[in-house]
Coordinates of C-alpha atoms and ligand atoms in Angstrom, one line a residue:
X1 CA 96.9 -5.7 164.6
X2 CA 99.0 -8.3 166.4
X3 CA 98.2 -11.8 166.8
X4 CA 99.4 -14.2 169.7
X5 CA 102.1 -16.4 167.4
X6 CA 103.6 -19.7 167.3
X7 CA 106.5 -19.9 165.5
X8 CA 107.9 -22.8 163.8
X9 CA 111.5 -23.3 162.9
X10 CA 112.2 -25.7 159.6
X11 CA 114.3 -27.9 159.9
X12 CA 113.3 -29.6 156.6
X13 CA 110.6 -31.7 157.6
X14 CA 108.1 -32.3 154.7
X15 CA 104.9 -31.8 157.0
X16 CA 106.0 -28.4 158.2
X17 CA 103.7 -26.4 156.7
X18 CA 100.8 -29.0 157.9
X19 CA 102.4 -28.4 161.2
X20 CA 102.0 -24.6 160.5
X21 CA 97.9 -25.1 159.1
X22 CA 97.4 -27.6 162.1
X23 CA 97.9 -24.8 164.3
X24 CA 96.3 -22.2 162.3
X25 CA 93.1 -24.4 162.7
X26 CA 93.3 -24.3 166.3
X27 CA 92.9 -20.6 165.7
X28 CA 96.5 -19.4 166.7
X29 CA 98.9 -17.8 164.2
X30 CA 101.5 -19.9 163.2
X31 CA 104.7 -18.5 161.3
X32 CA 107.3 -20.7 159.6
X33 CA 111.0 -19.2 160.0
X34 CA 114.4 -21.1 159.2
X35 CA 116.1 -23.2 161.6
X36 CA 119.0 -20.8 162.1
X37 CA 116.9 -17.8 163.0
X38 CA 118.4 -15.8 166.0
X39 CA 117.3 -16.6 169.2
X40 CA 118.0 -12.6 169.8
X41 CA 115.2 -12.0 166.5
X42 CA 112.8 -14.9 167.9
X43 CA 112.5 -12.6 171.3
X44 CA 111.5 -9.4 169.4
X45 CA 109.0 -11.2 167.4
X46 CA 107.8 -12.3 171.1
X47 CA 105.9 -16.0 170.0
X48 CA 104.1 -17.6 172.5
X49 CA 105.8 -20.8 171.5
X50 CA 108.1 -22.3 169.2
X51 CA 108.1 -25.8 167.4
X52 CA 110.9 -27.1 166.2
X53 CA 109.5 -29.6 163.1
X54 CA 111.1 -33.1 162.1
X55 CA 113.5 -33.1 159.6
X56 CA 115.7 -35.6 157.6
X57 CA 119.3 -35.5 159.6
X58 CA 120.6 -37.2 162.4
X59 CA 121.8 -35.1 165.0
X60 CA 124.9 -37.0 165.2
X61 CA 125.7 -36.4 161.3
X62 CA 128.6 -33.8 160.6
X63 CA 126.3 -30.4 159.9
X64 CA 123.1 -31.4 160.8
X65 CA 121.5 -28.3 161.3
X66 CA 120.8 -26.9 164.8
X67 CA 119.1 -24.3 166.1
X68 CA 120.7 -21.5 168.0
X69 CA 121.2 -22.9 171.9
X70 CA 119.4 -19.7 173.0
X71 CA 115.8 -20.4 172.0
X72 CA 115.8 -22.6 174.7
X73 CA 116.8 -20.3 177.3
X74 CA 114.1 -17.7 176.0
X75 CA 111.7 -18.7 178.6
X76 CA 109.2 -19.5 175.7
X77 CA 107.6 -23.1 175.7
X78 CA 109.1 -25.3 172.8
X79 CA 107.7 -28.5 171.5
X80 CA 110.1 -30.6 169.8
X81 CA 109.0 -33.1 166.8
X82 CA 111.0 -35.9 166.1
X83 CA 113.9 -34.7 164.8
X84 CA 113.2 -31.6 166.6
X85 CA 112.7 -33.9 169.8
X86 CA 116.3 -35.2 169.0
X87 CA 117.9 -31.9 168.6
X88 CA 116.6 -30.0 172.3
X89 CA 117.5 -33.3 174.1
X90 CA 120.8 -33.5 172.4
X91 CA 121.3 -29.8 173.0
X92 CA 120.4 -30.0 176.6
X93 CA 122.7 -32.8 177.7
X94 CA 120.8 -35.5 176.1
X95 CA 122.3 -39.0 174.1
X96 CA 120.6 -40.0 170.6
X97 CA 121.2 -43.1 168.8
X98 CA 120.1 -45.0 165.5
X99 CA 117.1 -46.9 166.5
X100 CA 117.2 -50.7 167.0
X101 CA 114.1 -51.0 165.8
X102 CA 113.4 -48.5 163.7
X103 CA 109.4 -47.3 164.1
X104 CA 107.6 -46.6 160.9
X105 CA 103.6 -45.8 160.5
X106 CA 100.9 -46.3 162.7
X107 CA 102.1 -47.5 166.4
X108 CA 100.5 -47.4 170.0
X109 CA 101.4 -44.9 172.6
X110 CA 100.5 -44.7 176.1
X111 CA 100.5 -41.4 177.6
X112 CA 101.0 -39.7 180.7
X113 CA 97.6 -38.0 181.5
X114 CA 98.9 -35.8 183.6
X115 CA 101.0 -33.8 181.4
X116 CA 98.9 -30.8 180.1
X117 CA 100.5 -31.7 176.5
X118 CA 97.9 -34.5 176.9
X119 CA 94.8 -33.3 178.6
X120 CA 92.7 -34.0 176.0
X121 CA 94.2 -37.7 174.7
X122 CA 93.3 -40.8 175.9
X123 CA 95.8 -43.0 177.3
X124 CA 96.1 -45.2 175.0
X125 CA 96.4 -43.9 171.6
X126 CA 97.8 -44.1 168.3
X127 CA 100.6 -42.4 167.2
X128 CA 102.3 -41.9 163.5
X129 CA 106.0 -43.1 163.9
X130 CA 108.6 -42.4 161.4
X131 CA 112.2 -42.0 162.4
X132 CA 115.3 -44.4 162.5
X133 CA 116.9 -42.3 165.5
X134 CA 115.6 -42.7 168.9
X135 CA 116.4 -40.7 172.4
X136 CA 118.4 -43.1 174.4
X137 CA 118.9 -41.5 177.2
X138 CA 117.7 -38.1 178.4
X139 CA 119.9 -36.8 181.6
X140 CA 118.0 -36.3 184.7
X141 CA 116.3 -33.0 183.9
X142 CA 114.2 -34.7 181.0
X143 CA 112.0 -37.0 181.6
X144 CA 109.2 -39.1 179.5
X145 CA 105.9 -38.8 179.1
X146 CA 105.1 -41.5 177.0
X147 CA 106.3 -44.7 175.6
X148 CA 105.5 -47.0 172.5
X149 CA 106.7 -50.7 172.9
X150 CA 110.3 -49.9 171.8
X151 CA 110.6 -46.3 172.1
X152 CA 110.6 -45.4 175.8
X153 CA 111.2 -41.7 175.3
X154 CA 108.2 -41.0 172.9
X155 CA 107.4 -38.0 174.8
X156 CA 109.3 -35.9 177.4
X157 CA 109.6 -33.0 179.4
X158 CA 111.8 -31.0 181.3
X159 CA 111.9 -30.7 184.7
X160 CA 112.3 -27.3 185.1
X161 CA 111.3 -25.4 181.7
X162 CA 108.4 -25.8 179.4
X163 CA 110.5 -27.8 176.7
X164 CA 108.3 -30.6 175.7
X165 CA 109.1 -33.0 172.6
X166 CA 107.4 -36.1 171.0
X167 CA 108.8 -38.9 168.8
X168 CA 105.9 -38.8 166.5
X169 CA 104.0 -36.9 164.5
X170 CA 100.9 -35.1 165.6
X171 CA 100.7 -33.3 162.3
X172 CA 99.4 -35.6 160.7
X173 CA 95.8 -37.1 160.7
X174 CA 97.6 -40.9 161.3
X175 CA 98.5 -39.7 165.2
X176 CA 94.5 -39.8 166.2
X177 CA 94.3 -37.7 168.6
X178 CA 97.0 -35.0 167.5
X179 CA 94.9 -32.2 166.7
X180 CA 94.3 -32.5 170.5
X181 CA 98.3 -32.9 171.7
X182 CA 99.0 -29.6 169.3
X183 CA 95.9 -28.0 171.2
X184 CA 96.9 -29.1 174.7
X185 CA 100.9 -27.4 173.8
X186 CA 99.3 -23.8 172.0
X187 CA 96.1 -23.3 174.4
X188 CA 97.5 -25.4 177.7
X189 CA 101.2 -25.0 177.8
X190 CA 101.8 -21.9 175.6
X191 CA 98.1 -19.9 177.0
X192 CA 96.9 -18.9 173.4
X193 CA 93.3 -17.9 173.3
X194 CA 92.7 -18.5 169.6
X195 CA 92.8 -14.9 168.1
X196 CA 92.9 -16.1 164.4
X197 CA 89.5 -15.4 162.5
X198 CA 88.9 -14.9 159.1
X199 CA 86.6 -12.5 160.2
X200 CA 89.1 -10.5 161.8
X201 CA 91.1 -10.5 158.9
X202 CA 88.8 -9.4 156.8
X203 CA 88.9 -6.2 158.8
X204 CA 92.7 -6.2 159.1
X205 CA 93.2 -6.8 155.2
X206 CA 91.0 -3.9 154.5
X207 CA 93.3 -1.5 157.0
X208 CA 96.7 -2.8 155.5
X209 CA 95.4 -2.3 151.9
X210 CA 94.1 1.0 152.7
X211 CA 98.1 2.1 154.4
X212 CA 99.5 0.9 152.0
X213 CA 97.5 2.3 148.8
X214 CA 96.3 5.7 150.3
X215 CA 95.6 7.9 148.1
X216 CA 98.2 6.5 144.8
X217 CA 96.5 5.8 142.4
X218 CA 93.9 3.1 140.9
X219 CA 94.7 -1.1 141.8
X220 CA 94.9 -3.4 138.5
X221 CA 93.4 -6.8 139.7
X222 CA 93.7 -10.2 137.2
X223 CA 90.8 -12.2 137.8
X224 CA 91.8 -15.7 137.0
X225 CA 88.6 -17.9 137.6
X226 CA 90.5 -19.4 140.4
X227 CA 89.5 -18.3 144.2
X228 CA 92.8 -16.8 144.6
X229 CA 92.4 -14.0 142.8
X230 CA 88.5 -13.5 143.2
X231 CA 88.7 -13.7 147.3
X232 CA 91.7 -10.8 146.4
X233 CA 89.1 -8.7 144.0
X234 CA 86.7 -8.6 146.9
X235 CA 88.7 -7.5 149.5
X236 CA 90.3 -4.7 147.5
X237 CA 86.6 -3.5 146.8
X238 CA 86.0 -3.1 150.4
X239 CA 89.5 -1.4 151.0
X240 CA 89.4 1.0 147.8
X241 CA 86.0 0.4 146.2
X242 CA 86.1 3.3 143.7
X243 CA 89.8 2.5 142.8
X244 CA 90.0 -0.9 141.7
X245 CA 89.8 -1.9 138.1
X246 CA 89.3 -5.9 137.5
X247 CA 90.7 -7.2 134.3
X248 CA 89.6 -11.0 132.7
X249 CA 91.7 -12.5 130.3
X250 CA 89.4 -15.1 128.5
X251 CA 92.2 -17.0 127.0
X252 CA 89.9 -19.1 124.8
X253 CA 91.0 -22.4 127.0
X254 CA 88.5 -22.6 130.1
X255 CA 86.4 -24.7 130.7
X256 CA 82.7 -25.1 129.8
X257 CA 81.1 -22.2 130.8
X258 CA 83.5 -20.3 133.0
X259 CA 84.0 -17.1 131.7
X260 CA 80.3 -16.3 131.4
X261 CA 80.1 -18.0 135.4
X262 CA 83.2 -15.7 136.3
X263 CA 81.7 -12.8 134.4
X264 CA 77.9 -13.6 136.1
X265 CA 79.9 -13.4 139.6
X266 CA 81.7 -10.0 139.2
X267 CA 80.0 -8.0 137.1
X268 CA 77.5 -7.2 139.2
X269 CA 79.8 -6.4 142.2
X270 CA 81.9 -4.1 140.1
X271 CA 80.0 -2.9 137.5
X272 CA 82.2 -1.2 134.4
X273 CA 85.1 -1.5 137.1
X274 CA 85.5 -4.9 135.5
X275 CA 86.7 -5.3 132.2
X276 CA 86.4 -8.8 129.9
X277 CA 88.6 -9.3 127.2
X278 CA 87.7 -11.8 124.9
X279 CA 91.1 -12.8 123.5
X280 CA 90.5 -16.4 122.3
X281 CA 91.4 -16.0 119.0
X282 CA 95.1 -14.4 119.5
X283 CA 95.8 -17.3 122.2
X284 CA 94.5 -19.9 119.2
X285 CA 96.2 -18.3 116.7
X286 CA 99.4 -18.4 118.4
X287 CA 98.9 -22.1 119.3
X288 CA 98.8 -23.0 115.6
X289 CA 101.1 -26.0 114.7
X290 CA 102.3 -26.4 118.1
X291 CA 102.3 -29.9 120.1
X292 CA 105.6 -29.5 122.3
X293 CA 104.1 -28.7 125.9
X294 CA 106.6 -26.3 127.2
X295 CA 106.2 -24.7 123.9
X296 CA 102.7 -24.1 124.5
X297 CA 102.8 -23.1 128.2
X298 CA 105.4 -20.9 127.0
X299 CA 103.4 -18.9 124.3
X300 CA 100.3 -18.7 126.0
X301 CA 102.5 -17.3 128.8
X302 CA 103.5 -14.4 126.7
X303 CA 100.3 -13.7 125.1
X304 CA 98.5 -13.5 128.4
X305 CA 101.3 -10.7 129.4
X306 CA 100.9 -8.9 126.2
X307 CA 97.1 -9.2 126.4
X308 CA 97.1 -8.3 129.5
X309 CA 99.6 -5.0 129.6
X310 CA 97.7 -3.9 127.0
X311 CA 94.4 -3.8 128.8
X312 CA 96.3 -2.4 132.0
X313 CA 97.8 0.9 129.5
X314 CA 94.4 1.2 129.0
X315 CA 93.8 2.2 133.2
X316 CA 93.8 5.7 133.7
X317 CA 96.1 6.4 136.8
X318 CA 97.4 2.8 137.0
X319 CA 99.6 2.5 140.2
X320 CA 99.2 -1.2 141.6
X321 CA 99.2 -4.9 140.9
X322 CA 96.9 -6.6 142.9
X323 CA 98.1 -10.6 143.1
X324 CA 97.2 -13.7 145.0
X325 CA 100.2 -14.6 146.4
X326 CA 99.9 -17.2 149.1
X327 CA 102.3 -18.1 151.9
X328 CA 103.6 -21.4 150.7
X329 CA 104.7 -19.2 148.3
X330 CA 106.8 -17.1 150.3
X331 CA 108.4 -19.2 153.1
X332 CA 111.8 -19.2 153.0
X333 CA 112.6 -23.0 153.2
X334 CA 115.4 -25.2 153.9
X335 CA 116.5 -28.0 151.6
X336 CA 115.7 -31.1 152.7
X337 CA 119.2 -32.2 153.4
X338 CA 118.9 -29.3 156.5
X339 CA 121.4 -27.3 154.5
X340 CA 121.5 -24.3 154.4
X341 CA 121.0 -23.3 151.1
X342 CA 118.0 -21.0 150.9
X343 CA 115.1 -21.1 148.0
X344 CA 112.6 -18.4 148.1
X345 CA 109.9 -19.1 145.5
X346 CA 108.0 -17.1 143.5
X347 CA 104.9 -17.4 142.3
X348 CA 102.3 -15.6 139.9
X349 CA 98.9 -16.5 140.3
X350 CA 97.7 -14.9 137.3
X351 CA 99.7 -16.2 134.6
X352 CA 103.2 -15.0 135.4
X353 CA 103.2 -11.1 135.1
X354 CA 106.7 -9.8 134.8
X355 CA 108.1 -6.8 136.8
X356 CA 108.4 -4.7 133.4
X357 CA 104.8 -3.8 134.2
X358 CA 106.2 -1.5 136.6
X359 CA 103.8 -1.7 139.2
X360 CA 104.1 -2.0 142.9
X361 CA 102.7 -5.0 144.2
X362 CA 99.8 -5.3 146.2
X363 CA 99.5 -8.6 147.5
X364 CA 96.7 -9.3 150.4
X365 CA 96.8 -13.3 150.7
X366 CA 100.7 -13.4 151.5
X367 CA 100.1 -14.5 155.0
X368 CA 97.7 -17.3 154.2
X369 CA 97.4 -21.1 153.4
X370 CA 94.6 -21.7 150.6
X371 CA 92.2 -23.1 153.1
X372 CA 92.4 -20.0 154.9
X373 CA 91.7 -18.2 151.2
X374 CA 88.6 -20.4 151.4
X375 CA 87.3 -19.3 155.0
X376 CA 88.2 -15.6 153.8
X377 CA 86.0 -16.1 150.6
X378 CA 83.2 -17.4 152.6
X379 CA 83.2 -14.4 154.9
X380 CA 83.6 -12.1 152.0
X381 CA 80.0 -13.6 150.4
X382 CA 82.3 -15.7 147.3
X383 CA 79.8 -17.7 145.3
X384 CA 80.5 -21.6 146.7
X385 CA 81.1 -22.8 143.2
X386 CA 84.2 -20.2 143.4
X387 CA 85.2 -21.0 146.3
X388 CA 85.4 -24.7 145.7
X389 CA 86.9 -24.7 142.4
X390 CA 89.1 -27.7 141.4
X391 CA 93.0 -26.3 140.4
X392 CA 93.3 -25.4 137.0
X393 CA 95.8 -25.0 135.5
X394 CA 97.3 -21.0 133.9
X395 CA 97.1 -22.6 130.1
X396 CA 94.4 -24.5 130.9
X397 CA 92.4 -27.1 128.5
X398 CA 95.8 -26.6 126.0
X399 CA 97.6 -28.9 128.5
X400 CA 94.9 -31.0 128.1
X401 CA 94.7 -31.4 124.4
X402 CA 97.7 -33.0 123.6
X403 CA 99.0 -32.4 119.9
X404 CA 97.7 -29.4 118.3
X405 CA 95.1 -27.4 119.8
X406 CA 92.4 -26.4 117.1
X407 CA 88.6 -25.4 117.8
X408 CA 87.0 -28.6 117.3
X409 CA 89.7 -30.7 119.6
X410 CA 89.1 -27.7 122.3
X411 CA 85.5 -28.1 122.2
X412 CA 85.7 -32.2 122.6
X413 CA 87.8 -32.1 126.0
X414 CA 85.7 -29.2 126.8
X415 CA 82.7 -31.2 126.9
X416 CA 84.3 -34.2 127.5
X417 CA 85.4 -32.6 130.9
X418 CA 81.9 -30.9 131.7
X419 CA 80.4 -34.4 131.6
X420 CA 83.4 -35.4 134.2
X421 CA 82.8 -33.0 136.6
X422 CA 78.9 -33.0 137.0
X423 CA 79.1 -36.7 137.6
X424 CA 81.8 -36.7 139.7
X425 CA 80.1 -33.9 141.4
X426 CA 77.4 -36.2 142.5
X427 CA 79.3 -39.1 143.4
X428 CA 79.6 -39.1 147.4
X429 CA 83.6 -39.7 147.0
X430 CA 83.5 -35.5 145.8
X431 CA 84.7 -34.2 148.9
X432 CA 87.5 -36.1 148.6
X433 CA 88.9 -35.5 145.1
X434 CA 91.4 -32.6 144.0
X435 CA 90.7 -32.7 140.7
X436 CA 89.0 -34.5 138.2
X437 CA 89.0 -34.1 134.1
X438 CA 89.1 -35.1 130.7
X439 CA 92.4 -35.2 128.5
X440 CA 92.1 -35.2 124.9
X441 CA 94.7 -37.9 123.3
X442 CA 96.6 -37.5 120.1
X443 CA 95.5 -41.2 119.3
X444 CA 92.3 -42.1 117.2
X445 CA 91.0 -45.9 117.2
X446 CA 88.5 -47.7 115.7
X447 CA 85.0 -48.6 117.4
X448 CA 81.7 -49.3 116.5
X449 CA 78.0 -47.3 116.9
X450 CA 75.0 -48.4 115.1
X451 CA 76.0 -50.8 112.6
X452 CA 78.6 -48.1 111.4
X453 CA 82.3 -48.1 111.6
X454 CA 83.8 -45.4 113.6
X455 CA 87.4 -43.7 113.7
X456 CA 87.3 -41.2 116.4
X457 CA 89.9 -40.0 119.6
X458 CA 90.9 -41.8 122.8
X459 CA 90.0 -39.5 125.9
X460 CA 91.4 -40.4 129.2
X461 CA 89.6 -39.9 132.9
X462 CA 92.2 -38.3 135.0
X463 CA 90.9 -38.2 138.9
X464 CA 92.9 -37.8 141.6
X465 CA 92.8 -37.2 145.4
X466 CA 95.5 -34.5 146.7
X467 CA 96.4 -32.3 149.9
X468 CA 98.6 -30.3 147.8
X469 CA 99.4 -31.3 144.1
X470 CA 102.9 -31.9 145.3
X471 CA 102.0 -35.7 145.3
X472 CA 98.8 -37.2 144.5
X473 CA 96.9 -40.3 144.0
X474 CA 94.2 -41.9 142.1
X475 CA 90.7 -41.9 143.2
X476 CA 88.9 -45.4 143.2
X477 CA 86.0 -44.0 141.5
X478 CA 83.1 -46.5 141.8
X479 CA 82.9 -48.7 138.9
X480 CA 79.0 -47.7 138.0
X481 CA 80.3 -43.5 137.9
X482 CA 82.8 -44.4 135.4
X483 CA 80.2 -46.6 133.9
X484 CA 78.3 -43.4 133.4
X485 CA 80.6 -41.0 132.5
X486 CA 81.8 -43.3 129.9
X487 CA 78.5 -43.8 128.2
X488 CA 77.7 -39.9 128.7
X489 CA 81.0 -39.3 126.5
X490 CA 80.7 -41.7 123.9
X491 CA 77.3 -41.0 123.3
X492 CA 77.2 -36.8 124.0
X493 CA 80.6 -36.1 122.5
X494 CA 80.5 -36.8 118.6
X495 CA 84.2 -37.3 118.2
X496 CA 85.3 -39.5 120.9
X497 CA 84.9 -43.2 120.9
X498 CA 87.0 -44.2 123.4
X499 CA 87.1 -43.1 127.1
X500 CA 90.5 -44.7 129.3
X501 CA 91.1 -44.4 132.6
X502 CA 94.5 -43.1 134.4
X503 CA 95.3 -45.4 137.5
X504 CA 98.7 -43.6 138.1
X505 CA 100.1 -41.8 141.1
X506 CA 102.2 -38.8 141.3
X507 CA 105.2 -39.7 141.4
X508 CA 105.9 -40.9 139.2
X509 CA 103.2 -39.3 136.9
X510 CA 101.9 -35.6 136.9
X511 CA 98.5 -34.7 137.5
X512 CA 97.8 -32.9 134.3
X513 CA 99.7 -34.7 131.4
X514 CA 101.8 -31.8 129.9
Ligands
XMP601 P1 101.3 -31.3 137.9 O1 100.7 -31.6 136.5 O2 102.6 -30.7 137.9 O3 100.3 -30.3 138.6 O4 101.3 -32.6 138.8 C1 100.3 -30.0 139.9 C2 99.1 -29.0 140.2 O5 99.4 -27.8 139.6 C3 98.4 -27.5 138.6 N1 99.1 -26.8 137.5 C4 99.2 -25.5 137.3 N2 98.6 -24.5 138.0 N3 99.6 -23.0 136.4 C5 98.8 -23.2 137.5 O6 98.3 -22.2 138.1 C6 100.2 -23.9 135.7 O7 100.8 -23.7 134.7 C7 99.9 -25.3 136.1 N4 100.3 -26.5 135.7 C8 99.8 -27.4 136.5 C9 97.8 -28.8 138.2 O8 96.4 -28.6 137.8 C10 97.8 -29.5 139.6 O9 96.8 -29.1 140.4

């Protein structure tokens, strides 16, 4: 089925796939394309709208990328973001300049209430600036809309067509009252009516899995633990039921109690269509001796494809590889310089499984962003502890060991980390952390308990607040949680002595520490 579009054209902005979920949440499908897509292919792919999203360049710079002249003669309604603001009025007859005062962070805007753009915003509002070019002058077919204290073109509009642009950005959740400006452009300027449900989806998923397997053959599914891969596993059951097989890889390295919790989940939804493999003792055994991290993503990499074609020989009448691809995964972006050098990424949800499988690829999530995954698990009856999973990382708990990885320093991060999350869990900062977890150090010290000497490991609290992992912060956990996960380690976890906290944002550190 078709869905009523928006599509966005990259022009390197770093918020453009916010700019692509914003959207999505208003219930309107939102596509990202490159900046150079032909206006000629934007008209067969008939969006309702188009946003052009900020991007690094001036438009004045020597290449700075442009958009074919066309799109804005399609007839369809365009909303221009900062740079993208810069680019239709330059385009159209317009003058840009470097900004006198350039505008950075939060800044207030006055509004024209009559605009439909702003039907819903007050007239004063708050805006997120952050751009060192400005519009300086539009010619007389453009004209504002609103106006900060030095940027008198914050907002315009065309006399004649439904081009509309704005300074800022209503992306993101600093412009208070952009949710509402990006509904008032898709629902009042552009006429969506909001045809993007999960529950549709669901319905739709099911029919494309269904074309596209037909009668072929049996679909191999990896279950990870993650939601990815489970919200994938359900859907193919409704599509092909009879035809799916599930496999689990427990690597030996999850956390407390997750294979038996994945197992509890699946099992009985699939019945002997889902088959554990208890493989521990390979992955440890090939983790031996080894304390360089790429050296230990690496192996447990190729142990979780050997384990894992070997289970898939196993599958009578084999035929497809069911993944959880995601659509960050597969945008086609710009660089951030606005060239036009092109990366496509690729991505494996379940450990990297290389094409010499020989399987076609099955991949339902492809269109989605993970908070979509979410809705879609909800709908599909996912267990909330699945669908609410922190990230965890493919070689899990070994990244979090650092040195050698044996049994007994497994089994201390292990616990260790258990005791992280169920505090954290009832801390009422939760909703707002990405992750939170134990690392093991390589570093024993001395302390003290009873009257007796001790000479045990360092562990380190690692909690940190994320929209993507791209960058991340630490969380201010409250001073009496720490208090108590500390004491819960030292005194629960014969072995560690010594609990430390990480205060360190990403960049420049990493989340996980190999
Ligand atoms: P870093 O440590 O690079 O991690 O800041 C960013 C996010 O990615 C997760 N992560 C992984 N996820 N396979 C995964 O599926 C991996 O090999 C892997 N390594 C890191 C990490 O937990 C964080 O959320």
């Amino acid at each position: 089925m078709s869905h009523e579009r928006i599509v966005i054209l990259d022009l390197g902005s770093q918020y453009t796939q916010l700019i692509a979920r914003r959207i999505r949440e208003l219930g309107v499908y939102s596509e990202i394309l490159r900046f150079d897509t032909p206006a000629a292919r934007l008209r067969e792919l008939a969006p309702k709208g188009l946003v052009l999203s900020g991007g690094p360049a001036s438009v004045y710079e020597h290449g700075a990328p442009r958009v074919d002249p066309g799109v804005f003669d399609l007839g369809v309604p365009v909303l221009g973001i900062c740079y993208g603001l810069q680019l239709m009025v330059e385009a159209t007859g317009g003058k840009v300049t470097a900004a006198v005062a350039r505008e950075y962070g939060r800044t207030a805007c006055r509004v024209d209430p009559t605009s439909p753009l702003f039907a819903a915003v007050p007239q004063d509002t708050t805006v997120w600036m952050s751009h060192g070019d400005v519009v300086q002058a539009v010619d007389g077919r453009f004209r504002a809309i609103a106006s900060t204290s030095t940027t008198p073109f914050a907002a315009v509009v065309h006399a004649e067509r439904p081009l509309y642009g704005v300074q800022f950005h209503p992306e993101v959740v600093h412009s208070t009252h952009g949710r509402q400006l990006l509904a008032g452009f898709v629902r009042g300027v552009c006429g969506c009516t909001s045809d993007w449900v999960m529950s549709s989806f669901v319905d739709e998923a099911v029919a494309a899995i269904r074309a596209r397997v037909g009668e072929r053959g049996v679909v191999v599914c990896g279950l990870s633990g993650g939601v990815d891969s489970a919200v994938v596993a359900l859907l193919l059951d409704r599509a092909i039921g009879p035809r799916l097989r599930c496999i689990f890889v427990d690597n030996g390295l999850l956390r407390l109690g997750e294979a038996q919790e994945v197992e509890a989940a699946f099992r009985p939804r699939l019945g002997d269509r889902l088959q554990v493999i208890h493989a521990g003792e390979r992955f440890l055994a090939r983790l031996a001796g080894v304390t360089d991290p790429e050296v230990k993503r690496k192996r447990i990499g190729h142990e979780f494809v050997a384990v894992f074609k070997d289970a898939a020989a196993g599958v009578a009448d084999a035929h497809f590889l069911a993944q959880g691809t995601l659509y960050p995964d597969v945008i086609e972006s710009v660089s951030a310089t606005g060239g036009p050098s092109v990366t496509i990424k690729t991505h494996h949800n379940v450990g990297g499984l290389p094409a010499e499988l020989g399987f076609e690829l099955v991949e339902p999530l492809r269109q989605l962003f993970k908070d979509e995954v979410r809705r879609l698990g909800e709908e599909l009856g996912l267990e909330p502890h699945l669908i609410w999973r922190q990230p965890f990382p493919g070689p899990g708990l070994a990244v979090r060991v650092l040195g050698e990885v044996t049994p007994a320093r497994l089994e201390l991060v292990r616990r260790a980390d258990a005791i992280v999350r169920e505090e954290l869990a009832q801390d009422p900062i939760h909703p707002t952390i990405w992750q939170g977890f134990a690392v093991l150090l390589p570093i024993q010290s001395v302390g003290v308990m009873g009257d007796a000497r001790t000479y045990e490991s360092t562990c380190v609290l690692r909690v940190v607040e994320s929209q993507d992992g791209m960058t991340a912060d630490w969380v201010r956990v409250p001073h009496e949680t720490l208090a108590r996960i500390s004491t819960r380690i030292t005194n629960e976890v014969r072995g560690i002595n010594r609990v430390v906290l990480d205060i360190t944002s990403k960049p420049p550190g990493t989340i996980e520490w190999e």
